[in-house]
Structure formats: C-alpha cells, structure tokens
mmCIF file of N, CA and C and ligand atoms in Angstrom:
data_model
loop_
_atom_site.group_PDB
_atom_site.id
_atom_site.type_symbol
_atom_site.label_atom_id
_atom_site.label_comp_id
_atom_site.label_asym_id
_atom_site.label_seq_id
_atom_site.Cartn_x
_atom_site.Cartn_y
_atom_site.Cartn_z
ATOM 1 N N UNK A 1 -17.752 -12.786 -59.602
ATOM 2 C CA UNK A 1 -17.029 -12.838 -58.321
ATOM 3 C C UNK A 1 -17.851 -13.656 -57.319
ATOM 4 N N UNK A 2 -17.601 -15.268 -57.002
ATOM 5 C CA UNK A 2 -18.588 -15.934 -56.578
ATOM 6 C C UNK A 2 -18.277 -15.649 -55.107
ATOM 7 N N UNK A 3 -17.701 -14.459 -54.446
ATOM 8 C CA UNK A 3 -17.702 -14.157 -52.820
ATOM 9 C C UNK A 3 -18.087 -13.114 -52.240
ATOM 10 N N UNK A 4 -18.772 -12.229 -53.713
ATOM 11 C CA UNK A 4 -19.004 -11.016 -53.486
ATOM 12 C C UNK A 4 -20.305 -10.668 -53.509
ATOM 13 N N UNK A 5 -20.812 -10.065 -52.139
ATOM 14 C CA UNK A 5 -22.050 -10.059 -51.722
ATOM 15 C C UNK A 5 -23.221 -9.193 -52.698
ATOM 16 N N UNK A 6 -22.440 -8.317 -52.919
ATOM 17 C CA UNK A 6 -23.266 -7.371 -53.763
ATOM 18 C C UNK A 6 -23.388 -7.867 -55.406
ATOM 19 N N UNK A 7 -22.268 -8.830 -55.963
ATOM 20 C CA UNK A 7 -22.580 -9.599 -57.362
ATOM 21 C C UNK A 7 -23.669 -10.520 -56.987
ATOM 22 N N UNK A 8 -23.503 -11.310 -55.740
ATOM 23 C CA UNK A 8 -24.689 -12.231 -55.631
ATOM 24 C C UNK A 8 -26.317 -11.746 -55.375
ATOM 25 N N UNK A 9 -26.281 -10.374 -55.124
ATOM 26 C CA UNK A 9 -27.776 -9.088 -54.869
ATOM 27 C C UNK A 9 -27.930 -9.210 -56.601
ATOM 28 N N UNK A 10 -27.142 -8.746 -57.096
ATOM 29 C CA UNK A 10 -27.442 -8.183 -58.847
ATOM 30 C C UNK A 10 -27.363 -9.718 -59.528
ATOM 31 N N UNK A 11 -26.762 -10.927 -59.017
ATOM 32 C CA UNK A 11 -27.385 -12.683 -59.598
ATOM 33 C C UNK A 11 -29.013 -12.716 -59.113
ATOM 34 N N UNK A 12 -29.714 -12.171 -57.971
ATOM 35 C CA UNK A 12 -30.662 -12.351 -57.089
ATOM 36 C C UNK A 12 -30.423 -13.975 -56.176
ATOM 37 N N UNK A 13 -29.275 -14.396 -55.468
ATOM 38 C CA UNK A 13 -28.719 -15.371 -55.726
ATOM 39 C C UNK A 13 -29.127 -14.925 -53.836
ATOM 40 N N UNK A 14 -28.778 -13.540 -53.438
ATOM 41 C CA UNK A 14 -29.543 -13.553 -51.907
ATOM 42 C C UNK A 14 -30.612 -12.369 -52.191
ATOM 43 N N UNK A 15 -31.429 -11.758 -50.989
ATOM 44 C CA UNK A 15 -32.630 -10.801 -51.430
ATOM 45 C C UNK A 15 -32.316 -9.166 -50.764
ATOM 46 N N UNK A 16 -32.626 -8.765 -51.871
ATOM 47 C CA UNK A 16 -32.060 -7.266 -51.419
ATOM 48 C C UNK A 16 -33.294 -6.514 -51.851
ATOM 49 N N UNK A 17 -33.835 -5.125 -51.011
ATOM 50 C CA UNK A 17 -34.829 -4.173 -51.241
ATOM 51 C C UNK A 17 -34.609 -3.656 -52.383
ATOM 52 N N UNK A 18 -34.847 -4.184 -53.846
ATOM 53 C CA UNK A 18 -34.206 -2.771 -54.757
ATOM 54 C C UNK A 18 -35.165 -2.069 -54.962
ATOM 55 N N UNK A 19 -34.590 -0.823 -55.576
ATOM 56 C CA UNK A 19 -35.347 0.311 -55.706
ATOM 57 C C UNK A 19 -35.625 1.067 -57.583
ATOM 58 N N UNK A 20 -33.883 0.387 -58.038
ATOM 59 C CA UNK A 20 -33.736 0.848 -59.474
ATOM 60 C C UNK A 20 -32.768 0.002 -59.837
ATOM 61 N N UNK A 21 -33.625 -0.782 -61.108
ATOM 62 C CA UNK A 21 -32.460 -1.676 -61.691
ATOM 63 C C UNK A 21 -32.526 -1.401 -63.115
ATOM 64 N N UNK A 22 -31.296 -1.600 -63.851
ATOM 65 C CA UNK A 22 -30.949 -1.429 -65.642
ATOM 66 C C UNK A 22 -30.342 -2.759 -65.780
ATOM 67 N N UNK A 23 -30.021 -2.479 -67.354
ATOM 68 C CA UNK A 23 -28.602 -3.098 -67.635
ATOM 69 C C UNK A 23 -27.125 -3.058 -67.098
ATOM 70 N N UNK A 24 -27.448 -1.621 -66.376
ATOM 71 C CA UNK A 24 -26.170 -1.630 -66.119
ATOM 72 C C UNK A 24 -25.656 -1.497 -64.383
ATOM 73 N N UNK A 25 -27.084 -0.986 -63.846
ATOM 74 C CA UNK A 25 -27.457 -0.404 -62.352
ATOM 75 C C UNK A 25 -28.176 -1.030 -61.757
ATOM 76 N N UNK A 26 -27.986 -1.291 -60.231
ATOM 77 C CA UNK A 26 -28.746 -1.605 -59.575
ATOM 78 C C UNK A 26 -28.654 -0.729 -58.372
ATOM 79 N N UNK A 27 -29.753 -0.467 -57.582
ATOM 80 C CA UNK A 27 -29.956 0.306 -56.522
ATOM 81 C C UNK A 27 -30.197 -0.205 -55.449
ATOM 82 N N UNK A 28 -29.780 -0.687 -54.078
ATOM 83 C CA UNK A 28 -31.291 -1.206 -53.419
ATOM 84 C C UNK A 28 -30.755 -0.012 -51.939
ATOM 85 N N UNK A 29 -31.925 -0.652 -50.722
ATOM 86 C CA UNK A 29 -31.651 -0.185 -49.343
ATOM 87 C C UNK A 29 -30.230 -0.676 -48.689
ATOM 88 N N UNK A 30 -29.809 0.113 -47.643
ATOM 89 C CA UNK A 30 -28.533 -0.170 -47.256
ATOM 90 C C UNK A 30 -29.125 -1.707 -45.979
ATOM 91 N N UNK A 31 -29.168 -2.536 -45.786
ATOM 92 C CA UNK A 31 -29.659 -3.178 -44.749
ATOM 93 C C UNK A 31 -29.258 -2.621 -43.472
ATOM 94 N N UNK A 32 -28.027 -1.733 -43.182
ATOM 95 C CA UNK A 32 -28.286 -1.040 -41.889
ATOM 96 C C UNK A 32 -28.243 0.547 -41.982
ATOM 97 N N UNK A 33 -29.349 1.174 -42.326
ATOM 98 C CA UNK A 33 -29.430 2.195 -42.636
ATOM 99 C C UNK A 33 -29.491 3.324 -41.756
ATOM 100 N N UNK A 34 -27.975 4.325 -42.388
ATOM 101 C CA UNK A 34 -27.407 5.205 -40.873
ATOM 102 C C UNK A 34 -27.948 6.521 -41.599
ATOM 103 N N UNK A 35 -29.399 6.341 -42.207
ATOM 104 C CA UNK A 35 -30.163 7.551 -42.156
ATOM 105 C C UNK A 35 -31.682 7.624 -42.541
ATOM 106 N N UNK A 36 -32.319 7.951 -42.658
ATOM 107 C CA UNK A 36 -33.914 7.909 -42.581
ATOM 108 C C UNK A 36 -33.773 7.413 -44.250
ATOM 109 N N UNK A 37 -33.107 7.663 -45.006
ATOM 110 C CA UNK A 37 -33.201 7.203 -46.340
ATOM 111 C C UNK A 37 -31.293 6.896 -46.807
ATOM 112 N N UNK A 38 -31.532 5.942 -47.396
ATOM 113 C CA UNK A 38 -30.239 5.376 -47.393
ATOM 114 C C UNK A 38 -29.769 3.956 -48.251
ATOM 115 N N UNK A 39 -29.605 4.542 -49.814
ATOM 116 C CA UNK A 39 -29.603 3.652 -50.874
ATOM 117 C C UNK A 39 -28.050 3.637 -51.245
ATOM 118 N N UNK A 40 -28.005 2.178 -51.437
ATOM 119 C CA UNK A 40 -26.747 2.012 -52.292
ATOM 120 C C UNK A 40 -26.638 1.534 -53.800
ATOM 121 N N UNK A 41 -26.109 2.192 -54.822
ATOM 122 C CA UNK A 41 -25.920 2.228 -56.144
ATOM 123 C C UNK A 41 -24.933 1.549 -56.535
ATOM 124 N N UNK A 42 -24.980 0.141 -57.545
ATOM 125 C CA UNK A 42 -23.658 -0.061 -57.949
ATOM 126 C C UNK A 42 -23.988 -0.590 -59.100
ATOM 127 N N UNK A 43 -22.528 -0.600 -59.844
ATOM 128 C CA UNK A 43 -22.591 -1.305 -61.196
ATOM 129 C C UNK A 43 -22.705 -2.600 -60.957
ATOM 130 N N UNK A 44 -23.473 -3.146 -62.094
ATOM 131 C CA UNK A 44 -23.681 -5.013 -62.011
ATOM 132 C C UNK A 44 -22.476 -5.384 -62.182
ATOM 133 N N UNK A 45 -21.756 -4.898 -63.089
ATOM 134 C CA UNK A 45 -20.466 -5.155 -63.222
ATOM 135 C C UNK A 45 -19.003 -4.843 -62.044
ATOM 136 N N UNK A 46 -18.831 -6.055 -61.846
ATOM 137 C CA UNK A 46 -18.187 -6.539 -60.415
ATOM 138 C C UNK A 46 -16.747 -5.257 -60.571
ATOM 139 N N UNK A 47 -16.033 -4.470 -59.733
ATOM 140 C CA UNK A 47 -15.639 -3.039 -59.856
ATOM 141 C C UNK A 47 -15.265 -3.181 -58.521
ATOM 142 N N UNK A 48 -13.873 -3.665 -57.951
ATOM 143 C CA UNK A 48 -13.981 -4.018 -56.746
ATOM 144 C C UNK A 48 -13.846 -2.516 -55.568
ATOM 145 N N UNK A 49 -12.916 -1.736 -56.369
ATOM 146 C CA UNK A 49 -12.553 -0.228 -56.134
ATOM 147 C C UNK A 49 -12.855 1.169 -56.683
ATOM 148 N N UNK A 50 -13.392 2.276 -56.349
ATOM 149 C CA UNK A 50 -12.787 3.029 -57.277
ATOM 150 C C UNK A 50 -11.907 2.968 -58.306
ATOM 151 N N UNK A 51 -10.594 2.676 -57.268
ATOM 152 C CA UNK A 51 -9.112 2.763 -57.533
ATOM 153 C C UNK A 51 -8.955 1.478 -58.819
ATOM 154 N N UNK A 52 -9.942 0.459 -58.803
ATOM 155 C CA UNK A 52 -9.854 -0.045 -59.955
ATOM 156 C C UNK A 52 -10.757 0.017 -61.225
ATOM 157 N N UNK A 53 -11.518 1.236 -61.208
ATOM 158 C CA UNK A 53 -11.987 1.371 -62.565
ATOM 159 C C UNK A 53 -11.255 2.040 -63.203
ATOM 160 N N UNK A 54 -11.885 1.409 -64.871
ATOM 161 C CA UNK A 54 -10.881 1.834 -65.860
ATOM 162 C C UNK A 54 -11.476 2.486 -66.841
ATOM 163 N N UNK A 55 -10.807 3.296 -67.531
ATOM 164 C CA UNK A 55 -11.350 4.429 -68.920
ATOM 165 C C UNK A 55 -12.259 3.845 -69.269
ATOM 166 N N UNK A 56 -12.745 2.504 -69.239
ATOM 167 C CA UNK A 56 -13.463 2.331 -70.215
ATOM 168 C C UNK A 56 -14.980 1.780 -69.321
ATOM 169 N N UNK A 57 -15.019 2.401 -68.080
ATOM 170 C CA UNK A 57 -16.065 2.150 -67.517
ATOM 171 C C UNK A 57 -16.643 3.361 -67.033
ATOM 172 N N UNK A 58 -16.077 4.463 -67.886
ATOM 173 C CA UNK A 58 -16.597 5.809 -67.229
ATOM 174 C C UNK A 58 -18.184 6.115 -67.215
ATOM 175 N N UNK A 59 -18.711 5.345 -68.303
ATOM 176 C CA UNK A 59 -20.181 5.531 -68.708
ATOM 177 C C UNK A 59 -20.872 4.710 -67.557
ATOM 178 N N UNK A 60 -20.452 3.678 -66.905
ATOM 179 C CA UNK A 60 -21.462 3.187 -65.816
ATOM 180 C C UNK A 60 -21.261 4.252 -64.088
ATOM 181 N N UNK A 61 -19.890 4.520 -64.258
ATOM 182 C CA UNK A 61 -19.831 5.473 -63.394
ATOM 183 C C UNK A 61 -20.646 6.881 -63.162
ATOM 184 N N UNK A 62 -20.658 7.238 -64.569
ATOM 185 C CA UNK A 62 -21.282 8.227 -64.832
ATOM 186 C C UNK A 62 -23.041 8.417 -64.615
ATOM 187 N N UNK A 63 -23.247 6.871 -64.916
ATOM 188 C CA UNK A 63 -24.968 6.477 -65.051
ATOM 189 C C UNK A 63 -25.312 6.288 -63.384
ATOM 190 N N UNK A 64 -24.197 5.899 -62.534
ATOM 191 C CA UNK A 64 -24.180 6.096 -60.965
ATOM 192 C C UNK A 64 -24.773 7.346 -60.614
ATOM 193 N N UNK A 65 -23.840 8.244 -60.956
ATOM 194 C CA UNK A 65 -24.106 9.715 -60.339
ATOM 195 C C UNK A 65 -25.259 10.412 -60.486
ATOM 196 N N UNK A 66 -25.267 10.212 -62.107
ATOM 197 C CA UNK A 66 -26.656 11.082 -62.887
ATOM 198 C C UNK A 66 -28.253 9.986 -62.133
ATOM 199 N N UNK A 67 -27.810 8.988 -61.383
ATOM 200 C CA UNK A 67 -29.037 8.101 -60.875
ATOM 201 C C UNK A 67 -29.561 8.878 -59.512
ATOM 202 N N UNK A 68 -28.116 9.231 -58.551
ATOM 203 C CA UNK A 68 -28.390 9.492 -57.310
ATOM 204 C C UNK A 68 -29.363 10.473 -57.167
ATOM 205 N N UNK A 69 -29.401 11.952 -57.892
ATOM 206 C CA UNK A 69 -30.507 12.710 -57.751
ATOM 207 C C UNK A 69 -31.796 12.494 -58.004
ATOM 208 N N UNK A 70 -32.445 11.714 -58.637
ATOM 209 C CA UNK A 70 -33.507 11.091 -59.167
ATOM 210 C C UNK A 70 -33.721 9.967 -58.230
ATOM 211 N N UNK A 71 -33.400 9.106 -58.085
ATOM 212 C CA UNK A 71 -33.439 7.869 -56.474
ATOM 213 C C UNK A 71 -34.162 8.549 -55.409
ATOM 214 N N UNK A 72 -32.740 10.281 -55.318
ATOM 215 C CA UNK A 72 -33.631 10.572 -53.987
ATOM 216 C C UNK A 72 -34.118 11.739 -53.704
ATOM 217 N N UNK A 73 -34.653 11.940 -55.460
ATOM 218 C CA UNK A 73 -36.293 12.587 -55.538
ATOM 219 C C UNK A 73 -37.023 12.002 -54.949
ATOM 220 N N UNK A 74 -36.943 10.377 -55.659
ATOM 221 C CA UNK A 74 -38.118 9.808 -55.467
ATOM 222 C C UNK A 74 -38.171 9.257 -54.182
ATOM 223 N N UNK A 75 -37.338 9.839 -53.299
ATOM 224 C CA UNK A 75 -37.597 9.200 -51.892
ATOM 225 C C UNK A 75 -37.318 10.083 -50.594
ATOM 226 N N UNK A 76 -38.116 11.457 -51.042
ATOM 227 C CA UNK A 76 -38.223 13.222 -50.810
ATOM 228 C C UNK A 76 -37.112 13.786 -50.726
ATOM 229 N N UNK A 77 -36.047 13.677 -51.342
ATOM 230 C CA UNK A 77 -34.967 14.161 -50.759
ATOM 231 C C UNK A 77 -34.384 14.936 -51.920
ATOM 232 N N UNK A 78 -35.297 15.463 -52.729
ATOM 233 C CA UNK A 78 -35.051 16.327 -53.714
ATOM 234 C C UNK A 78 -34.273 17.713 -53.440
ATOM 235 N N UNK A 79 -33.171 18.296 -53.892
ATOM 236 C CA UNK A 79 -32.657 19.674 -53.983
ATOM 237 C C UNK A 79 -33.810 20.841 -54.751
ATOM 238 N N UNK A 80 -34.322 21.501 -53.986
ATOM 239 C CA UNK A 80 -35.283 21.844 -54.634
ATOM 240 C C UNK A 80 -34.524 24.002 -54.560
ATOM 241 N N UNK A 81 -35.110 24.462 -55.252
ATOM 242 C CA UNK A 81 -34.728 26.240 -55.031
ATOM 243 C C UNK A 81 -35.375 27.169 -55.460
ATOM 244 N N UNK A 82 -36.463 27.413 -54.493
ATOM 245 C CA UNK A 82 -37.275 28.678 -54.618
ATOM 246 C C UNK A 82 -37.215 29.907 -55.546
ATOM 247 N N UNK A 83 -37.935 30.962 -55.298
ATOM 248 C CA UNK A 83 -37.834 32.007 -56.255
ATOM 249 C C UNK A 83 -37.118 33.185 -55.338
ATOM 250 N N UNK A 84 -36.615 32.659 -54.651
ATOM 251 C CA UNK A 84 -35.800 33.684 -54.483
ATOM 252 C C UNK A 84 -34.351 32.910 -54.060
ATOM 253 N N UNK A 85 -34.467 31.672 -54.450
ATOM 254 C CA UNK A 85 -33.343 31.224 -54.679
ATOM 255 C C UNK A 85 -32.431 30.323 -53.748
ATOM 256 N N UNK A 86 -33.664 30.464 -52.618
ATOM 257 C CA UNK A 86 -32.928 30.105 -51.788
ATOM 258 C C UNK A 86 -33.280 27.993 -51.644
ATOM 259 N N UNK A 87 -32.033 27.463 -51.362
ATOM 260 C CA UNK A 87 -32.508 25.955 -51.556
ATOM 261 C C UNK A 87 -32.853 25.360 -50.537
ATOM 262 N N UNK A 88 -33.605 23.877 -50.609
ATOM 263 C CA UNK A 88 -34.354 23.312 -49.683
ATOM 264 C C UNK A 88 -34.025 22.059 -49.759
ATOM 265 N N UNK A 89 -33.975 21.043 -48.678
ATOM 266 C CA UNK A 89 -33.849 19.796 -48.859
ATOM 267 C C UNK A 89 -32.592 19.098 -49.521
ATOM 268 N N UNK A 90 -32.515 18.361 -49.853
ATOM 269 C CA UNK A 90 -31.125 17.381 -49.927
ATOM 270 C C UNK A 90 -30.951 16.142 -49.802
ATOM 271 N N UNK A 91 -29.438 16.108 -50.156
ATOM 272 C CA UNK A 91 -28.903 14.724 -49.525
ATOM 273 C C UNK A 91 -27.846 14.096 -49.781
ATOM 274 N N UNK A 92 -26.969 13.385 -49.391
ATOM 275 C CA UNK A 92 -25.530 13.337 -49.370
ATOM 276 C C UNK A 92 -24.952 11.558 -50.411
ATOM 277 N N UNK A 93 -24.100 12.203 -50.664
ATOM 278 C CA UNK A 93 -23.178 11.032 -51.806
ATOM 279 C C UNK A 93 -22.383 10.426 -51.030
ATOM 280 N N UNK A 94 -21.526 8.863 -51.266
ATOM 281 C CA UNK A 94 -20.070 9.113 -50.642
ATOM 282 C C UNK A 94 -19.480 7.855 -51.333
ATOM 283 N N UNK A 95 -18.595 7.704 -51.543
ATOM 284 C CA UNK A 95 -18.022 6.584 -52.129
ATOM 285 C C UNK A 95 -16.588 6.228 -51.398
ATOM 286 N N UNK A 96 -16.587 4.779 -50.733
ATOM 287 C CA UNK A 96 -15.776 4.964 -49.571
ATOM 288 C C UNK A 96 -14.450 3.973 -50.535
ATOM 289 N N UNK A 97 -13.302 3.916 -50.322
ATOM 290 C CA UNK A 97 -12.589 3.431 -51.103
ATOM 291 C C UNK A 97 -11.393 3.209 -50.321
ATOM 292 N N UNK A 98 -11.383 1.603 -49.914
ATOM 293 C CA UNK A 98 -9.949 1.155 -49.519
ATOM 294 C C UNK A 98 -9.760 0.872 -48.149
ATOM 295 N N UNK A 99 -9.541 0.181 -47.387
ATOM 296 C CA UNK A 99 -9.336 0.443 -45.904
ATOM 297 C C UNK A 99 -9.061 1.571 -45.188
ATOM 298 N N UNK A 100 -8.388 2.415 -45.891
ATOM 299 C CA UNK A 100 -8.410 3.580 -45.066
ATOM 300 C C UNK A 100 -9.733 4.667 -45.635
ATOM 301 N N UNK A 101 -10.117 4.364 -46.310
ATOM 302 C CA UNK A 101 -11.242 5.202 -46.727
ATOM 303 C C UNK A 101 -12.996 4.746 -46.374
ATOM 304 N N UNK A 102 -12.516 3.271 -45.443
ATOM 305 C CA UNK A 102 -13.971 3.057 -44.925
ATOM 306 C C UNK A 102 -14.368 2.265 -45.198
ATOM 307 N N UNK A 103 -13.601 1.535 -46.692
ATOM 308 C CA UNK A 103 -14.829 0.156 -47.567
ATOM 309 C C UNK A 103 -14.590 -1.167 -46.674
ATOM 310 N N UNK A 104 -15.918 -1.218 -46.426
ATOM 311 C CA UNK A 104 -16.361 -2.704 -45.977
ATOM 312 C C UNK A 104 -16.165 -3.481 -47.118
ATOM 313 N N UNK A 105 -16.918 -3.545 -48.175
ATOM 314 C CA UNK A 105 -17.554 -4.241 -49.106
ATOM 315 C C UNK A 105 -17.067 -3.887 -50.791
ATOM 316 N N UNK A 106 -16.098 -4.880 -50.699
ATOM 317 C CA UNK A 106 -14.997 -4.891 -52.224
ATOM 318 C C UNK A 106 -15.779 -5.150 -53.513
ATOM 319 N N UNK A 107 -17.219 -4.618 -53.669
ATOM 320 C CA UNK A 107 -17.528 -3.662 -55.244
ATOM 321 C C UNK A 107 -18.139 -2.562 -54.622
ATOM 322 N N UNK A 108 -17.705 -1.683 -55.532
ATOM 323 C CA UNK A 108 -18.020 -0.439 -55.919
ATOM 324 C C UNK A 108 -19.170 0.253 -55.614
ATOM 325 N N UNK A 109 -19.605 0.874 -54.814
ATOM 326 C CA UNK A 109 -21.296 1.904 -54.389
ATOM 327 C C UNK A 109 -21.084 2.678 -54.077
ATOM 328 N N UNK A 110 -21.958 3.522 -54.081
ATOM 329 C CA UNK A 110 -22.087 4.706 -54.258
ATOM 330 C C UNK A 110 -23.451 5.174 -53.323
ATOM 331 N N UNK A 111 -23.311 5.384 -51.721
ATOM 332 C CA UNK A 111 -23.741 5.536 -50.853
ATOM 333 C C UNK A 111 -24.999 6.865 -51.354
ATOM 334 N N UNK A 112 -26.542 6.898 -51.245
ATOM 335 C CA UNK A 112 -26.757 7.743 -50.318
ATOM 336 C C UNK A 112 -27.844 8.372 -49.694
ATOM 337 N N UNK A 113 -27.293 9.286 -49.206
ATOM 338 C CA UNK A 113 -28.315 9.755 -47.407
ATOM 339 C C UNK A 113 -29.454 11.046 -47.533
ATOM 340 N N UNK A 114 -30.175 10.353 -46.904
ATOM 341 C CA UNK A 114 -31.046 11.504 -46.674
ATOM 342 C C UNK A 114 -32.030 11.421 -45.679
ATOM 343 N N UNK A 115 -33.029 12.665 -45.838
ATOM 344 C CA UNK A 115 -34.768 12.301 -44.763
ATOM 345 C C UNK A 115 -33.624 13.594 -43.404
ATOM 346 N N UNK A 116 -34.877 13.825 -42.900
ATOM 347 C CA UNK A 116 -34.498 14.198 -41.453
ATOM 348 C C UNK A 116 -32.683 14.035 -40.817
ATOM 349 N N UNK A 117 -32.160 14.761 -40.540
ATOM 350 C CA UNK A 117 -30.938 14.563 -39.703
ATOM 351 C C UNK A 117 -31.097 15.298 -38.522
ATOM 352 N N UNK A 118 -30.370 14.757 -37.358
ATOM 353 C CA UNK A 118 -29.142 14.283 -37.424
ATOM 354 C C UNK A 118 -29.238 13.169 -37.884
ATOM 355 N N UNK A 119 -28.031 11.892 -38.411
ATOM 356 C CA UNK A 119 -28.079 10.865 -38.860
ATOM 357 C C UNK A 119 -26.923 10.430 -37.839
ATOM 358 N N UNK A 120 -26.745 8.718 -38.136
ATOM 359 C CA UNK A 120 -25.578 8.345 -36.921
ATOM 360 C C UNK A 120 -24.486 7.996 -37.723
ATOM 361 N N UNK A 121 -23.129 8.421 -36.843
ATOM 362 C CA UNK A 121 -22.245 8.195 -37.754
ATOM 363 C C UNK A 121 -21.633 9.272 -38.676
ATOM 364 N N UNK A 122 -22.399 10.139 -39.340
ATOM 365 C CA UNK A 122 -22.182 10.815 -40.365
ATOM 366 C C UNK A 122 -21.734 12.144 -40.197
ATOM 367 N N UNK A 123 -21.003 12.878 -40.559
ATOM 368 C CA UNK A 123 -20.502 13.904 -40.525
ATOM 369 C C UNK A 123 -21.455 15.283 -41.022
ATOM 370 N N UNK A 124 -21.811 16.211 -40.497
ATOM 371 C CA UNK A 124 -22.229 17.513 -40.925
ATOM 372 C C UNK A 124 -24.152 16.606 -41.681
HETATM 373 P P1 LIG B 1 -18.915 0.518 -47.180
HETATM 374 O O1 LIG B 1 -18.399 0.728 -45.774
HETATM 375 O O2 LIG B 1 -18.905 1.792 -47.966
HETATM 376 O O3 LIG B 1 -18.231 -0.618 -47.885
HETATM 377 O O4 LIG B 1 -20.444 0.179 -47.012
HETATM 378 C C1 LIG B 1 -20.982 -1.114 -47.158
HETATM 379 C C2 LIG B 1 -22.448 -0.994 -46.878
HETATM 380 O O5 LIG B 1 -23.083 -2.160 -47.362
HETATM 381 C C3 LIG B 1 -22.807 -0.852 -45.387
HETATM 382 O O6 LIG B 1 -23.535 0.375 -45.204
HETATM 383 C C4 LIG B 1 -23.660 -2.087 -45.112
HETATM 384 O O7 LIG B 1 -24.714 -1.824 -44.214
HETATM 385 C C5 LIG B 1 -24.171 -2.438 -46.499
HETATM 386 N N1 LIG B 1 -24.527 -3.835 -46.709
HETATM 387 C C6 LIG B 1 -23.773 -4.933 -46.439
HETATM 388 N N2 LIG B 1 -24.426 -6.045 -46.792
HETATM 389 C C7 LIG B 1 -25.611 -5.668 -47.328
HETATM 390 C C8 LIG B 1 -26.725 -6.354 -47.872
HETATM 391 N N3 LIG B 1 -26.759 -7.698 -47.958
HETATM 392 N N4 LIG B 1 -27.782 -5.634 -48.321
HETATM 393 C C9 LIG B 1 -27.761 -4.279 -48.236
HETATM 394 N N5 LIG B 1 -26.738 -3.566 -47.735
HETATM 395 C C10 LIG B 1 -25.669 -4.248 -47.269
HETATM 396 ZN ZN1 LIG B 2 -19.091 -7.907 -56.896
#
C-alpha cells in the first residue's frame, strides 16, 4: 500500500521508535503519545480495518493480542496479583475501527496505554 504510513514504518521507508518486531509484528511508540506509555501494534501485513480481516488472518491477530501483555511488561505496566489476590498495575487495549469508531490511520493497530494516569483524552 504505497500511501500507507504505517506499511512505509514496517518498509523502514520513514523512522519509527520500534520496540518489537517479527515476521509478522511490528510494535513501535505512538508519535503523539496520550499516555506515559503508549505503543502501537500492527501486522506487517497491510489490514486496512478490523472490519476487513479475514479467517485466514486470525493467527496475526491473535499474535497482536498475546504481544500486548508482554510489550507492557516490559515497559512497567505489568498486571501483577498479590497473595491475597488483590491486583496491581495495568494497562489498556483499543482498536479503533472506521470513522465512527475513531480510525485515523487505514491499517490495523492495536493501541496501548499505560504508566501513571490520568491520561488525555482517554476514558476511565
Ligand atoms: P487511530 O486514531 O486509532 O487511527 O490512531 C492512529 C495513531 O497513529 C495516533 O495515535 C497517531 O498519533 C499515531 N501515528 C500517526 N502517525 C504516526 C507515526 N508516523 N509514527 C507513530 N505513530 C503515528
Ligand atoms: Zn498499510
């Protein structure tokens, strides 16, 4: 997709902070980041919507999600839960999809937040 900002991050064609890259993933910083920690996840593979992935891309979707907790371990924002159970720390997902759902940016990421809140912008 030679107009799409985030295929040209995963060409290295412009420069982006990454954090975690595969075959199939790339991670980097949000460049305007509406929280003390604030990574975006997407498939290399150009995915302009949610609404347009297909059965047969469930495994990179899947390698999205199972990434986000581990990303933001490693960037303190671990779910952690004591011995008595009670939990600590965090941090939030979001995947915005469609004009009415928020998307700026026509491929596919998988937003997310953490560090200290309040954050701007963000809900709860
Ligand atoms: P969304 O509204 O879910 O489409 O979010 C798009 C996000 O991409 C925004 O949070 C932007 O700050 C971020 N963004 C846009 N361009 C870049 C870029 N070149 N490098 C890093 N993040 C970007
Ligand atoms: Zn793309």
């Amino acid at each position: 997709m030679p107009d799409c900002i985030f295929c040209k991050i995963v060409a290295k064609q412009i420069p982006a902070s990454i954090v975690y890259e595969d075959d199939d993933v790339l991670a980097f910083k949000d460049i305007h980041p509406a929280a003390p920690v604030h990574l975006l996840l997407i498939p290399k593979v150009h995915i302009a919507t949610l609404s347009q992935a297909t059965a047969s891309q469930v495994d990179v979707l899947g390698k999205l999600l199972a990434l986000a907790p581990k990303l933001a371990a490693e960037h303190g924002c671990a779910v952690t839960i004591d011995e008595a159970g009670v939990p600590h720390g965090g941090f939030k997902t979001l995947i915005n999809s469609g004009p009415d759902g928020g998307q700026e940016v026509y491929h596919l990421h998988l937003h997310v937040y953490g560090g200290p809140k309040p954050w701007r912008g963000l809900a709860s």
